[in-house]
Amino acid sequence: MSQFLSNCSVEALAAAARILKEGSLVAFPTETVYGLGADATNANAVGRIYEVKGRPADHPLIVHIADMKYLEQWITDIPEYAIALAREFWPGPMTLILQRSELAKDFITGGQNTVGIRIPANSLALGLLEAFHNLGGAGIAAPSANRFGQVSPTTADAVKEELDGFLVSTDLVLDGGASEVGLESTIIDCTCDLPRILRPGAITIEMIKKVTGFNISSSINKESVDAKQDDIRVSGSLENHYAPKARVFLDQKPVLGSGFIALSEIETPAGVVRLAAPKTIEEFARVLYSALREGDHHNLDSIYIAQPTGDGLSIAIRDRLSRSAKGR
Ligand code: TXA
Ligand code: MG
């Protein structure tokens, strides 16, 4: 059982940073989903992340920093287009994969020569990171704060639901309300001549094209990801991920007694439990994971989802849904 904190004053964040420095875990909100944080330079602390999540040890973790000035120590090389992306979208829902420095050890990178870095756009996360840097910390490693393969938490209660029983009394969960974006960050591999999207998110392909000037297309990106599947381990790209306990069915006629998620313009079929009726694509992304959890709270056997069509954020939503539908 961990401590649970919803009063996140400057003093509270300083105390949380000390907890991290001492090698314990702190779960914290970001604008995408909640992360389970540890000192990214402490092998034992990072080892506990893997234990608590039940995650295979060779899956790399994202290092979170508060500011671009902390980037240099983690990497050896950064292409111009990655600098442009960082300037435009950080702090924000974007992770850049770059050539690692000595500081990024195998226990962070899964033995790869690259490291994933992100500056989150959430005042509480940034406050915690600043406090941690003030204590001499280099960065906070944080995967989504769920058990391996399950739905990422977008509230502190969901973190508790996922990890209670796995966290200990010296660990801490910070409550910063619901995550604004609701889907994990866009991951962009920046180790080649062109940026490649490894995981779609709220920073969309159109946004990346605009800032870098490269005419990358999603199909080119898909081929690159497939081609690199062997040497890049993106656990979020595993087929059966983001899965609730209920079976997920996409774009099919719901059976009686099942759960139903669709845009508000789509009417609720008779005899189903409406779990969410978002008005926009952004709201769809924001409420999706909590709606899946809600379905599990209702002990539903199945959840039917009418997927949003189109580009932009819809691509990320459909990416996660297709994996949810593969089950566990
Ligand atoms: O929005 C997010 O990215 C959240 C918040 C907490 O920041 N974090 C998150 O972490 O989703 P996680 O560990 O659940 O997913 C990160 C993904 C994993 O699939 C991991 O394999 C991939 O990033 N990743 C991390 N470092 C990588 C690297 N060096 N090369 C390729 N993929 C990497
Ligand atoms: Mg995850």
mmCIF file of C-alpha atoms and ligand atoms in Angstrom:
data_model
loop_
_atom_site.group_PDB
_atom_site.id
_atom_site.type_symbol
_atom_site.label_atom_id
_atom_site.label_comp_id
_atom_site.label_asym_id
_atom_site.label_seq_id
_atom_site.Cartn_x
_atom_site.Cartn_y
_atom_site.Cartn_z
ATOM 1 C CA MET A 1 0.000 0.000 0.000
ATOM 2 C CA SER A 2 1.519 3.330 -1.073
ATOM 3 C CA GLN A 3 0.942 6.829 0.236
ATOM 4 C CA PHE A 4 -1.606 8.849 -1.718
ATOM 5 C CA LEU A 5 -1.273 12.613 -2.120
ATOM 6 C CA SER A 6 -3.700 15.059 -3.694
ATOM 7 C CA ASN A 7 -2.310 18.220 -2.090
ATOM 8 C CA CYS A 8 0.569 18.865 -4.469
ATOM 9 C CA SER A 9 2.130 22.003 -3.014
ATOM 10 C CA VAL A 10 5.732 22.989 -3.760
ATOM 11 C CA GLU A 11 6.738 21.376 -0.455
ATOM 12 C CA ALA A 12 4.867 18.203 -1.341
ATOM 13 C CA LEU A 13 6.615 18.034 -4.720
ATOM 14 C CA ALA A 14 10.002 18.575 -3.059
ATOM 15 C CA ALA A 15 9.200 15.699 -0.691
ATOM 16 C CA ALA A 16 8.142 13.534 -3.658
ATOM 17 C CA ALA A 17 11.433 14.359 -5.407
ATOM 18 C CA ARG A 18 13.317 13.243 -2.284
ATOM 19 C CA ILE A 19 11.385 9.969 -2.293
ATOM 20 C CA LEU A 20 12.550 9.405 -5.881
ATOM 21 C CA LYS A 21 16.130 10.312 -4.949
ATOM 22 C CA GLU A 22 16.025 7.747 -2.154
ATOM 23 C CA GLY A 23 15.150 5.053 -4.679
ATOM 24 C CA SER A 24 11.387 4.683 -4.181
ATOM 25 C CA LEU A 25 8.697 5.031 -6.832
ATOM 26 C CA VAL A 26 6.405 8.018 -7.408
ATOM 27 C CA ALA A 27 3.408 7.726 -9.736
ATOM 28 C CA PHE A 28 2.535 11.113 -11.200
ATOM 29 C CA PRO A 29 0.123 12.674 -13.680
ATOM 30 C CA THR A 30 1.172 13.765 -17.148
ATOM 31 C CA GLU A 31 -1.001 15.244 -19.885
ATOM 32 C CA THR A 32 -1.012 11.877 -21.709
ATOM 33 C CA VAL A 33 -1.436 9.235 -18.992
ATOM 34 C CA TYR A 34 -0.118 8.694 -15.452
ATOM 35 C CA GLY A 35 3.503 7.534 -15.234
ATOM 36 C CA LEU A 36 5.222 5.297 -12.676
ATOM 37 C CA GLY A 37 8.431 7.195 -11.957
ATOM 38 C CA ALA A 38 11.880 6.210 -10.712
ATOM 39 C CA ASP A 39 15.318 7.849 -10.716
ATOM 40 C CA ALA A 40 16.485 7.019 -14.259
ATOM 41 C CA THR A 41 20.084 6.568 -13.083
ATOM 42 C CA ASN A 42 19.274 4.176 -10.221
ATOM 43 C CA ALA A 43 19.335 0.538 -11.380
ATOM 44 C CA ASN A 44 17.538 -0.779 -8.285
ATOM 45 C CA ALA A 45 14.775 1.813 -8.453
ATOM 46 C CA VAL A 46 14.244 1.182 -12.169
ATOM 47 C CA GLY A 47 14.274 -2.554 -11.434
ATOM 48 C CA ARG A 48 11.316 -2.018 -9.119
ATOM 49 C CA ILE A 49 9.335 -0.406 -11.979
ATOM 50 C CA TYR A 50 9.677 -3.664 -13.912
ATOM 51 C CA GLU A 51 8.647 -5.696 -10.858
ATOM 52 C CA VAL A 52 5.637 -3.531 -10.051
ATOM 53 C CA LYS A 53 4.471 -3.487 -13.667
ATOM 54 C CA GLY A 54 5.279 -7.134 -14.345
ATOM 55 C CA ARG A 55 7.006 -5.902 -17.502
ATOM 56 C CA PRO A 56 9.701 -7.891 -19.363
ATOM 57 C CA ALA A 57 13.133 -6.460 -18.498
ATOM 58 C CA ASP A 58 14.220 -5.810 -22.085
ATOM 59 C CA HIS A 59 11.509 -3.227 -22.805
ATOM 60 C CA PRO A 60 12.971 0.295 -22.778
ATOM 61 C CA LEU A 61 11.645 3.163 -20.649
ATOM 62 C CA ILE A 62 11.090 6.826 -21.484
ATOM 63 C CA VAL A 63 13.239 9.317 -19.543
ATOM 64 C CA HIS A 64 11.317 12.461 -18.538
ATOM 65 C CA ILE A 65 13.116 15.783 -18.088
ATOM 66 C CA ALA A 66 11.901 19.287 -17.198
ATOM 67 C CA ASP A 67 13.709 21.313 -19.834
ATOM 68 C CA MET A 68 15.822 21.086 -23.009
ATOM 69 C CA LYS A 69 18.885 21.984 -20.931
ATOM 70 C CA TYR A 70 18.755 18.513 -19.365
ATOM 71 C CA LEU A 71 18.642 16.790 -22.782
ATOM 72 C CA GLU A 72 22.319 16.997 -23.687
ATOM 73 C CA GLN A 73 23.525 14.711 -20.897
ATOM 74 C CA TRP A 74 21.293 11.853 -22.119
ATOM 75 C CA ILE A 75 22.213 11.836 -25.807
ATOM 76 C CA THR A 76 25.216 11.986 -28.133
ATOM 77 C CA ASP A 77 23.636 13.269 -31.309
ATOM 78 C CA ILE A 78 20.462 15.045 -32.399
ATOM 79 C CA PRO A 79 19.421 15.759 -35.988
ATOM 80 C CA GLU A 80 18.188 19.238 -36.972
ATOM 81 C CA TYR A 81 14.653 18.000 -37.531
ATOM 82 C CA ALA A 82 14.520 16.593 -33.981
ATOM 83 C CA ILE A 83 15.597 19.959 -32.571
ATOM 84 C CA ALA A 84 12.790 21.561 -34.571
ATOM 85 C CA LEU A 85 10.280 19.029 -33.213
ATOM 86 C CA ALA A 86 11.501 19.525 -29.646
ATOM 87 C CA ARG A 87 11.267 23.342 -29.926
ATOM 88 C CA GLU A 88 7.760 23.125 -31.334
ATOM 89 C CA PHE A 89 6.147 20.372 -29.286
ATOM 90 C CA TRP A 90 7.930 20.241 -25.902
ATOM 91 C CA PRO A 91 6.623 20.370 -23.283
ATOM 92 C CA GLY A 92 4.069 18.065 -24.858
ATOM 93 C CA PRO A 93 2.808 14.590 -25.768
ATOM 94 C CA MET A 94 5.868 13.589 -27.811
ATOM 95 C CA THR A 95 8.789 11.230 -27.121
ATOM 96 C CA LEU A 96 11.945 11.451 -29.228
ATOM 97 C CA ILE A 97 14.165 8.397 -29.695
ATOM 98 C CA LEU A 98 17.798 9.559 -29.913
ATOM 99 C CA GLN A 99 21.315 8.088 -29.750
ATOM 100 C CA ARG A 100 22.034 7.479 -26.064
ATOM 101 C CA SER A 101 24.944 8.784 -24.012
ATOM 102 C CA GLU A 102 26.785 6.847 -21.291
ATOM 103 C CA LEU A 103 24.206 8.079 -18.799
ATOM 104 C CA ALA A 104 21.421 6.026 -20.422
ATOM 105 C CA LYS A 105 22.288 2.583 -19.164
ATOM 106 C CA ASP A 106 21.041 -0.757 -20.486
ATOM 107 C CA PHE A 107 18.451 -0.937 -17.698
ATOM 108 C CA ILE A 108 16.751 2.118 -19.261
ATOM 109 C CA THR A 109 17.230 1.348 -22.953
ATOM 110 C CA GLY A 110 16.733 -2.410 -22.863
ATOM 111 C CA GLY A 111 20.286 -2.715 -24.175
ATOM 112 C CA GLN A 112 19.599 -0.611 -27.279
ATOM 113 C CA ASN A 113 21.848 2.253 -28.362
ATOM 114 C CA THR A 114 18.967 4.703 -28.238
ATOM 115 C CA VAL A 115 17.043 6.428 -25.466
ATOM 116 C CA GLY A 116 13.511 7.829 -25.422
ATOM 117 C CA ILE A 117 13.163 11.347 -23.964
ATOM 118 C CA ARG A 118 10.090 13.452 -23.183
ATOM 119 C CA ILE A 119 9.262 16.789 -21.539
ATOM 120 C CA PRO A 120 5.651 16.416 -20.352
ATOM 121 C CA ALA A 121 3.187 19.321 -20.443
ATOM 122 C CA ASN A 122 1.657 19.018 -17.005
ATOM 123 C CA SER A 123 2.394 21.512 -14.244
ATOM 124 C CA LEU A 124 2.565 18.876 -11.545
ATOM 125 C CA ALA A 125 4.881 16.638 -13.584
ATOM 126 C CA LEU A 126 7.101 19.622 -14.421
ATOM 127 C CA GLY A 127 7.106 20.713 -10.767
ATOM 128 C CA LEU A 128 8.173 17.239 -9.690
ATOM 129 C CA LEU A 129 10.870 17.113 -12.392
ATOM 130 C CA GLU A 130 12.217 20.566 -11.436
ATOM 131 C CA ALA A 131 12.371 19.552 -7.776
ATOM 132 C CA PHE A 132 14.137 16.335 -8.790
ATOM 133 C CA HIS A 133 16.689 18.203 -10.946
ATOM 134 C CA ASN A 134 17.248 20.589 -8.019
ATOM 135 C CA LEU A 135 18.372 17.591 -5.978
ATOM 136 C CA GLY A 136 20.867 16.708 -8.721
ATOM 137 C CA GLY A 137 18.588 14.207 -10.487
ATOM 138 C CA ALA A 138 19.163 13.727 -14.239
ATOM 139 C CA GLY A 139 15.716 12.480 -15.223
ATOM 140 C CA ILE A 140 12.736 10.373 -14.202
ATOM 141 C CA ALA A 141 12.128 7.061 -15.979
ATOM 142 C CA ALA A 142 8.394 6.495 -16.258
ATOM 143 C CA PRO A 143 6.304 3.989 -18.138
ATOM 144 C CA SER A 144 2.527 4.224 -17.995
ATOM 145 C CA ALA A 145 1.480 3.309 -14.432
ATOM 146 C CA ASN A 146 -0.415 0.136 -15.323
ATOM 147 C CA ARG A 147 0.374 -3.565 -15.069
ATOM 148 C CA PHE A 148 1.964 -4.839 -18.283
ATOM 149 C CA GLY A 149 -0.457 -5.144 -21.189
ATOM 150 C CA GLN A 150 -3.364 -3.427 -19.440
ATOM 151 C CA VAL A 151 -5.092 -0.106 -19.986
ATOM 152 C CA SER A 152 -3.007 2.973 -19.085
ATOM 153 C CA PRO A 153 -4.358 4.962 -16.109
ATOM 154 C CA THR A 154 -5.593 8.500 -16.729
ATOM 155 C CA THR A 155 -6.503 9.244 -13.084
ATOM 156 C CA ALA A 156 -4.832 8.657 -9.723
ATOM 157 C CA ASP A 157 -7.670 6.303 -8.735
ATOM 158 C CA ALA A 158 -6.942 4.192 -11.800
ATOM 159 C CA VAL A 159 -3.276 4.048 -10.751
ATOM 160 C CA LYS A 160 -4.338 2.778 -7.326
ATOM 161 C CA GLU A 161 -6.648 0.240 -8.900
ATOM 162 C CA GLU A 162 -3.787 -1.018 -11.120
ATOM 163 C CA LEU A 163 -0.882 -0.989 -8.701
ATOM 164 C CA ASP A 164 -2.182 -1.267 -5.131
ATOM 165 C CA GLY A 165 -0.695 -4.416 -3.704
ATOM 166 C CA PHE A 166 2.436 -3.939 -5.814
ATOM 167 C CA LEU A 167 3.550 -0.570 -4.418
ATOM 168 C CA VAL A 168 5.003 -0.353 -0.879
ATOM 169 C CA SER A 169 4.612 2.175 1.935
ATOM 170 C CA THR A 170 7.607 4.290 0.859
ATOM 171 C CA ASP A 171 6.166 4.740 -2.662
ATOM 172 C CA LEU A 172 3.853 7.618 -3.490
ATOM 173 C CA VAL A 173 0.955 8.299 -5.872
ATOM 174 C CA LEU A 174 0.413 11.978 -6.763
ATOM 175 C CA ASP A 175 -3.123 12.986 -7.698
ATOM 176 C CA GLY A 176 -3.332 15.710 -10.344
ATOM 177 C CA GLY A 177 -6.798 15.010 -11.708
ATOM 178 C CA ALA A 178 -7.573 13.460 -15.085
ATOM 179 C CA SER A 179 -4.987 13.509 -17.889
ATOM 180 C CA GLU A 180 -5.987 16.003 -20.589
ATOM 181 C CA VAL A 181 -4.915 14.034 -23.670
ATOM 182 C CA GLY A 182 -5.725 10.522 -22.462
ATOM 183 C CA LEU A 183 -3.499 8.583 -24.913
ATOM 184 C CA GLU A 184 0.228 7.909 -24.613
ATOM 185 C CA SER A 185 2.731 10.211 -26.342
ATOM 186 C CA THR A 186 3.630 10.045 -30.022
ATOM 187 C CA ILE A 187 6.980 8.225 -30.255
ATOM 188 C CA ILE A 188 9.270 9.432 -33.051
ATOM 189 C CA ASP A 189 12.480 7.622 -33.965
ATOM 190 C CA CYS A 190 15.005 10.375 -34.714
ATOM 191 C CA THR A 191 18.034 8.182 -35.358
ATOM 192 C CA CYS A 192 17.780 8.177 -39.162
ATOM 193 C CA ASP A 193 17.651 10.766 -41.949
ATOM 194 C CA LEU A 194 13.868 10.957 -41.697
ATOM 195 C CA PRO A 195 11.660 10.963 -38.597
ATOM 196 C CA ARG A 196 9.629 7.776 -38.174
ATOM 197 C CA ILE A 197 6.530 7.442 -36.065
ATOM 198 C CA LEU A 198 6.795 4.360 -33.863
ATOM 199 C CA ARG A 199 3.602 5.053 -31.893
ATOM 200 C CA PRO A 200 0.918 7.508 -33.060
ATOM 201 C CA GLY A 201 -0.401 10.052 -30.560
ATOM 202 C CA ALA A 202 -1.632 13.610 -30.180
ATOM 203 C CA ILE A 203 1.342 14.991 -32.131
ATOM 204 C CA THR A 204 0.071 13.864 -35.510
ATOM 205 C CA ILE A 205 1.824 13.042 -38.757
ATOM 206 C CA GLU A 206 0.515 16.297 -40.258
ATOM 207 C CA MET A 207 2.039 18.294 -37.388
ATOM 208 C CA ILE A 208 5.370 16.476 -37.800
ATOM 209 C CA LYS A 209 5.384 17.068 -41.572
ATOM 210 C CA LYS A 210 4.675 20.758 -41.084
ATOM 211 C CA VAL A 211 7.498 21.322 -38.614
ATOM 212 C CA THR A 212 10.173 19.157 -40.248
ATOM 213 C CA GLY A 213 9.262 19.858 -43.874
ATOM 214 C CA PHE A 214 9.631 16.128 -44.597
ATOM 215 C CA ASN A 215 6.884 14.540 -46.604
ATOM 216 C CA ILE A 216 6.705 11.376 -44.512
ATOM 217 C CA SER A 217 3.583 9.278 -44.941
ATOM 218 C CA SER A 218 1.939 6.882 -42.545
ATOM 219 C CA SER A 219 2.486 3.970 -44.933
ATOM 220 C CA ILE A 220 6.221 4.714 -45.181
ATOM 221 C CA ASN A 221 6.273 4.889 -41.426
ATOM 222 C CA LYS A 222 4.450 1.614 -41.111
ATOM 223 C CA GLU A 223 6.941 -0.122 -43.406
ATOM 224 C CA SER A 224 9.852 1.324 -41.438
ATOM 225 C CA VAL A 225 8.374 0.182 -38.162
ATOM 226 C CA ASP A 226 7.731 -3.292 -39.550
ATOM 227 C CA ALA A 227 11.238 -3.462 -40.968
ATOM 228 C CA LYS A 228 12.728 -2.413 -37.648
ATOM 229 C CA GLN A 229 10.448 -4.544 -35.500
ATOM 230 C CA ASP A 230 13.353 -6.844 -34.666
ATOM 231 C CA ASP A 231 15.779 -4.212 -33.480
ATOM 232 C CA ILE A 232 13.400 -1.697 -31.926
ATOM 233 C CA ARG A 233 11.369 -2.903 -29.010
ATOM 234 C CA VAL A 234 8.303 -0.763 -28.577
ATOM 235 C CA SER A 235 6.204 -2.663 -26.085
ATOM 236 C CA GLY A 236 3.268 -0.387 -26.862
ATOM 237 C CA SER A 237 3.421 -1.807 -30.360
ATOM 238 C CA LEU A 238 2.755 -5.364 -29.188
ATOM 239 C CA GLU A 239 -0.461 -6.667 -30.643
ATOM 240 C CA ASN A 240 -2.234 -7.461 -27.386
ATOM 241 C CA HIS A 241 -1.909 -4.300 -25.344
ATOM 242 C CA TYR A 242 -4.191 -1.678 -23.839
ATOM 243 C CA ALA A 243 -6.687 -4.454 -23.093
ATOM 244 C CA PRO A 244 -9.452 -4.302 -20.467
ATOM 245 C CA LYS A 245 -10.856 -7.497 -18.916
ATOM 246 C CA ALA A 246 -13.905 -7.345 -21.170
ATOM 247 C CA ARG A 247 -13.481 -8.457 -24.783
ATOM 248 C CA VAL A 248 -13.382 -5.500 -27.155
ATOM 249 C CA PHE A 249 -15.226 -5.590 -30.501
ATOM 250 C CA LEU A 250 -14.784 -2.877 -33.114
ATOM 251 C CA ASP A 251 -17.434 -1.556 -35.497
ATOM 252 C CA GLN A 252 -19.822 -4.450 -34.923
ATOM 253 C CA LYS A 253 -23.462 -4.551 -33.838
ATOM 254 C CA PRO A 254 -23.427 -4.803 -30.023
ATOM 255 C CA VAL A 255 -25.093 -7.748 -28.300
ATOM 256 C CA LEU A 256 -27.577 -7.185 -25.450
ATOM 257 C CA GLY A 257 -25.968 -6.389 -22.114
ATOM 258 C CA SER A 258 -22.619 -5.314 -23.565
ATOM 259 C CA GLY A 259 -20.862 -1.973 -23.165
ATOM 260 C CA PHE A 260 -20.897 0.645 -25.923
ATOM 261 C CA ILE A 261 -18.517 3.516 -26.737
ATOM 262 C CA ALA A 262 -19.089 5.839 -29.694
ATOM 263 C CA LEU A 263 -19.193 9.527 -30.608
ATOM 264 C CA SER A 264 -22.284 11.254 -29.181
ATOM 265 C CA GLU A 265 -23.815 11.597 -32.664
ATOM 266 C CA ILE A 266 -24.219 7.785 -32.730
ATOM 267 C CA GLU A 267 -27.331 6.650 -30.860
ATOM 268 C CA THR A 268 -27.159 4.053 -28.116
ATOM 269 C CA PRO A 269 -28.506 0.711 -29.379
ATOM 270 C CA ALA A 270 -31.249 -0.812 -27.195
ATOM 271 C CA GLY A 271 -30.133 -2.926 -24.233
ATOM 272 C CA VAL A 272 -26.491 -1.875 -24.000
ATOM 273 C CA VAL A 273 -24.567 0.099 -21.355
ATOM 274 C CA ARG A 274 -23.354 3.393 -22.834
ATOM 275 C CA LEU A 275 -19.859 3.876 -21.365
ATOM 276 C CA ALA A 276 -18.995 7.100 -23.184
ATOM 277 C CA ALA A 277 -20.513 9.497 -25.711
ATOM 278 C CA PRO A 278 -17.705 11.957 -26.525
ATOM 279 C CA LYS A 279 -18.628 14.956 -28.676
ATOM 280 C CA THR A 280 -15.221 15.367 -30.321
ATOM 281 C CA ILE A 281 -12.236 13.232 -31.301
ATOM 282 C CA GLU A 282 -10.179 14.929 -28.560
ATOM 283 C CA GLU A 283 -12.815 13.994 -25.991
ATOM 284 C CA PHE A 284 -12.886 10.454 -27.395
ATOM 285 C CA ALA A 285 -9.148 10.122 -26.692
ATOM 286 C CA ARG A 286 -9.507 11.728 -23.258
ATOM 287 C CA VAL A 287 -12.283 9.446 -21.981
ATOM 288 C CA LEU A 288 -11.481 6.196 -23.804
ATOM 289 C CA TYR A 289 -9.336 4.492 -21.141
ATOM 290 C CA SER A 290 -11.592 5.470 -18.254
ATOM 291 C CA ALA A 291 -14.590 4.209 -20.259
ATOM 292 C CA LEU A 292 -12.855 0.832 -20.755
ATOM 293 C CA ARG A 293 -12.192 0.701 -17.004
ATOM 294 C CA GLU A 294 -15.799 1.617 -16.312
ATOM 295 C CA GLY A 295 -16.821 -1.386 -18.419
ATOM 296 C CA ASP A 296 -14.710 -3.618 -16.189
ATOM 297 C CA HIS A 297 -16.290 -2.059 -13.078
ATOM 298 C CA HIS A 298 -19.659 -3.135 -14.506
ATOM 299 C CA ASN A 299 -18.231 -6.649 -15.003
ATOM 300 C CA LEU A 300 -19.207 -6.542 -18.652
ATOM 301 C CA ASP A 301 -18.164 -9.500 -20.821
ATOM 302 C CA SER A 302 -17.810 -7.368 -23.926
ATOM 303 C CA ILE A 303 -17.446 -3.740 -24.988
ATOM 304 C CA TYR A 304 -18.424 -2.624 -28.496
ATOM 305 C CA ILE A 305 -16.748 0.451 -29.907
ATOM 306 C CA ALA A 306 -17.633 2.465 -33.002
ATOM 307 C CA GLN A 307 -14.219 3.757 -34.063
ATOM 308 C CA PRO A 308 -13.771 7.382 -35.122
ATOM 309 C CA THR A 309 -12.836 7.726 -38.791
ATOM 310 C CA GLY A 310 -10.406 10.149 -40.407
ATOM 311 C CA ASP A 311 -6.855 11.281 -39.731
ATOM 312 C CA GLY A 312 -5.216 13.253 -36.931
ATOM 313 C CA LEU A 313 -5.825 11.966 -33.411
ATOM 314 C CA SER A 314 -8.240 9.331 -34.775
ATOM 315 C CA ILE A 315 -5.219 7.394 -36.061
ATOM 316 C CA ALA A 316 -3.862 7.058 -32.512
ATOM 317 C CA ILE A 317 -7.282 6.073 -31.157
ATOM 318 C CA ARG A 318 -7.670 3.339 -33.784
ATOM 319 C CA ASP A 319 -4.097 2.166 -33.141
ATOM 320 C CA ARG A 320 -4.857 1.555 -29.441
ATOM 321 C CA LEU A 321 -8.307 0.114 -30.134
ATOM 322 C CA SER A 322 -7.013 -2.429 -32.628
ATOM 323 C CA ARG A 323 -4.646 -3.697 -29.933
ATOM 324 C CA SER A 324 -7.345 -3.677 -27.213
ATOM 325 C CA ALA A 325 -9.489 -5.801 -29.519
ATOM 326 C CA LYS A 326 -6.771 -8.478 -29.752
ATOM 327 C CA GLY A 327 -7.404 -9.171 -26.050
ATOM 328 C CA ARG A 328 -4.818 -10.469 -23.612
HETATM 329 O O1 TXA B 1 2.800 9.304 -22.787
HETATM 330 C C1 TXA B 1 3.706 8.523 -22.499
HETATM 331 O O2 TXA B 1 4.629 8.252 -23.281
HETATM 332 C C2 TXA B 1 3.671 7.864 -21.117
HETATM 333 C C3 TXA B 1 3.881 8.965 -20.069
HETATM 334 C C4 TXA B 1 3.956 8.421 -18.675
HETATM 335 O O3 TXA B 1 5.016 9.711 -20.412
HETATM 336 N N1 TXA B 1 4.649 6.843 -21.004
HETATM 337 C C5 TXA B 1 4.527 5.669 -21.651
HETATM 338 O O4 TXA B 1 5.552 4.779 -21.337
HETATM 339 O O5 TXA B 1 3.616 5.406 -22.415
HETATM 340 P P1 TXA B 1 5.467 3.223 -21.697
HETATM 341 O O6 TXA B 1 6.720 2.622 -21.147
HETATM 342 O O7 TXA B 1 4.188 2.662 -21.221
HETATM 343 O O8 TXA B 1 5.554 3.227 -23.247
HETATM 344 C C6 TXA B 1 6.729 3.748 -23.819
HETATM 345 C C7 TXA B 1 7.056 3.047 -25.081
HETATM 346 C C8 TXA B 1 7.309 1.579 -24.886
HETATM 347 O O9 TXA B 1 6.558 0.885 -25.848
HETATM 348 C C9 TXA B 1 8.795 1.456 -25.124
HETATM 349 O O10 TXA B 1 9.117 0.215 -25.705
HETATM 350 C C10 TXA B 1 9.063 2.617 -26.057
HETATM 351 O O11 TXA B 1 8.260 3.623 -25.566
HETATM 352 N N2 TXA B 1 10.458 3.061 -25.976
HETATM 353 C C11 TXA B 1 11.104 3.595 -24.934
HETATM 354 N N3 TXA B 1 12.401 3.792 -25.225
HETATM 355 C C12 TXA B 1 12.564 3.380 -26.494
HETATM 356 C C13 TXA B 1 13.688 3.287 -27.376
HETATM 357 N N4 TXA B 1 14.897 3.674 -26.994
HETATM 358 N N5 TXA B 1 13.470 2.799 -28.618
HETATM 359 C C14 TXA B 1 12.253 2.399 -29.001
HETATM 360 N N6 TXA B 1 11.166 2.440 -28.222
HETATM 361 C C15 TXA B 1 11.327 2.915 -26.985
HETATM 362 MG MG MG B 2 2.507 1.608 -21.388
#
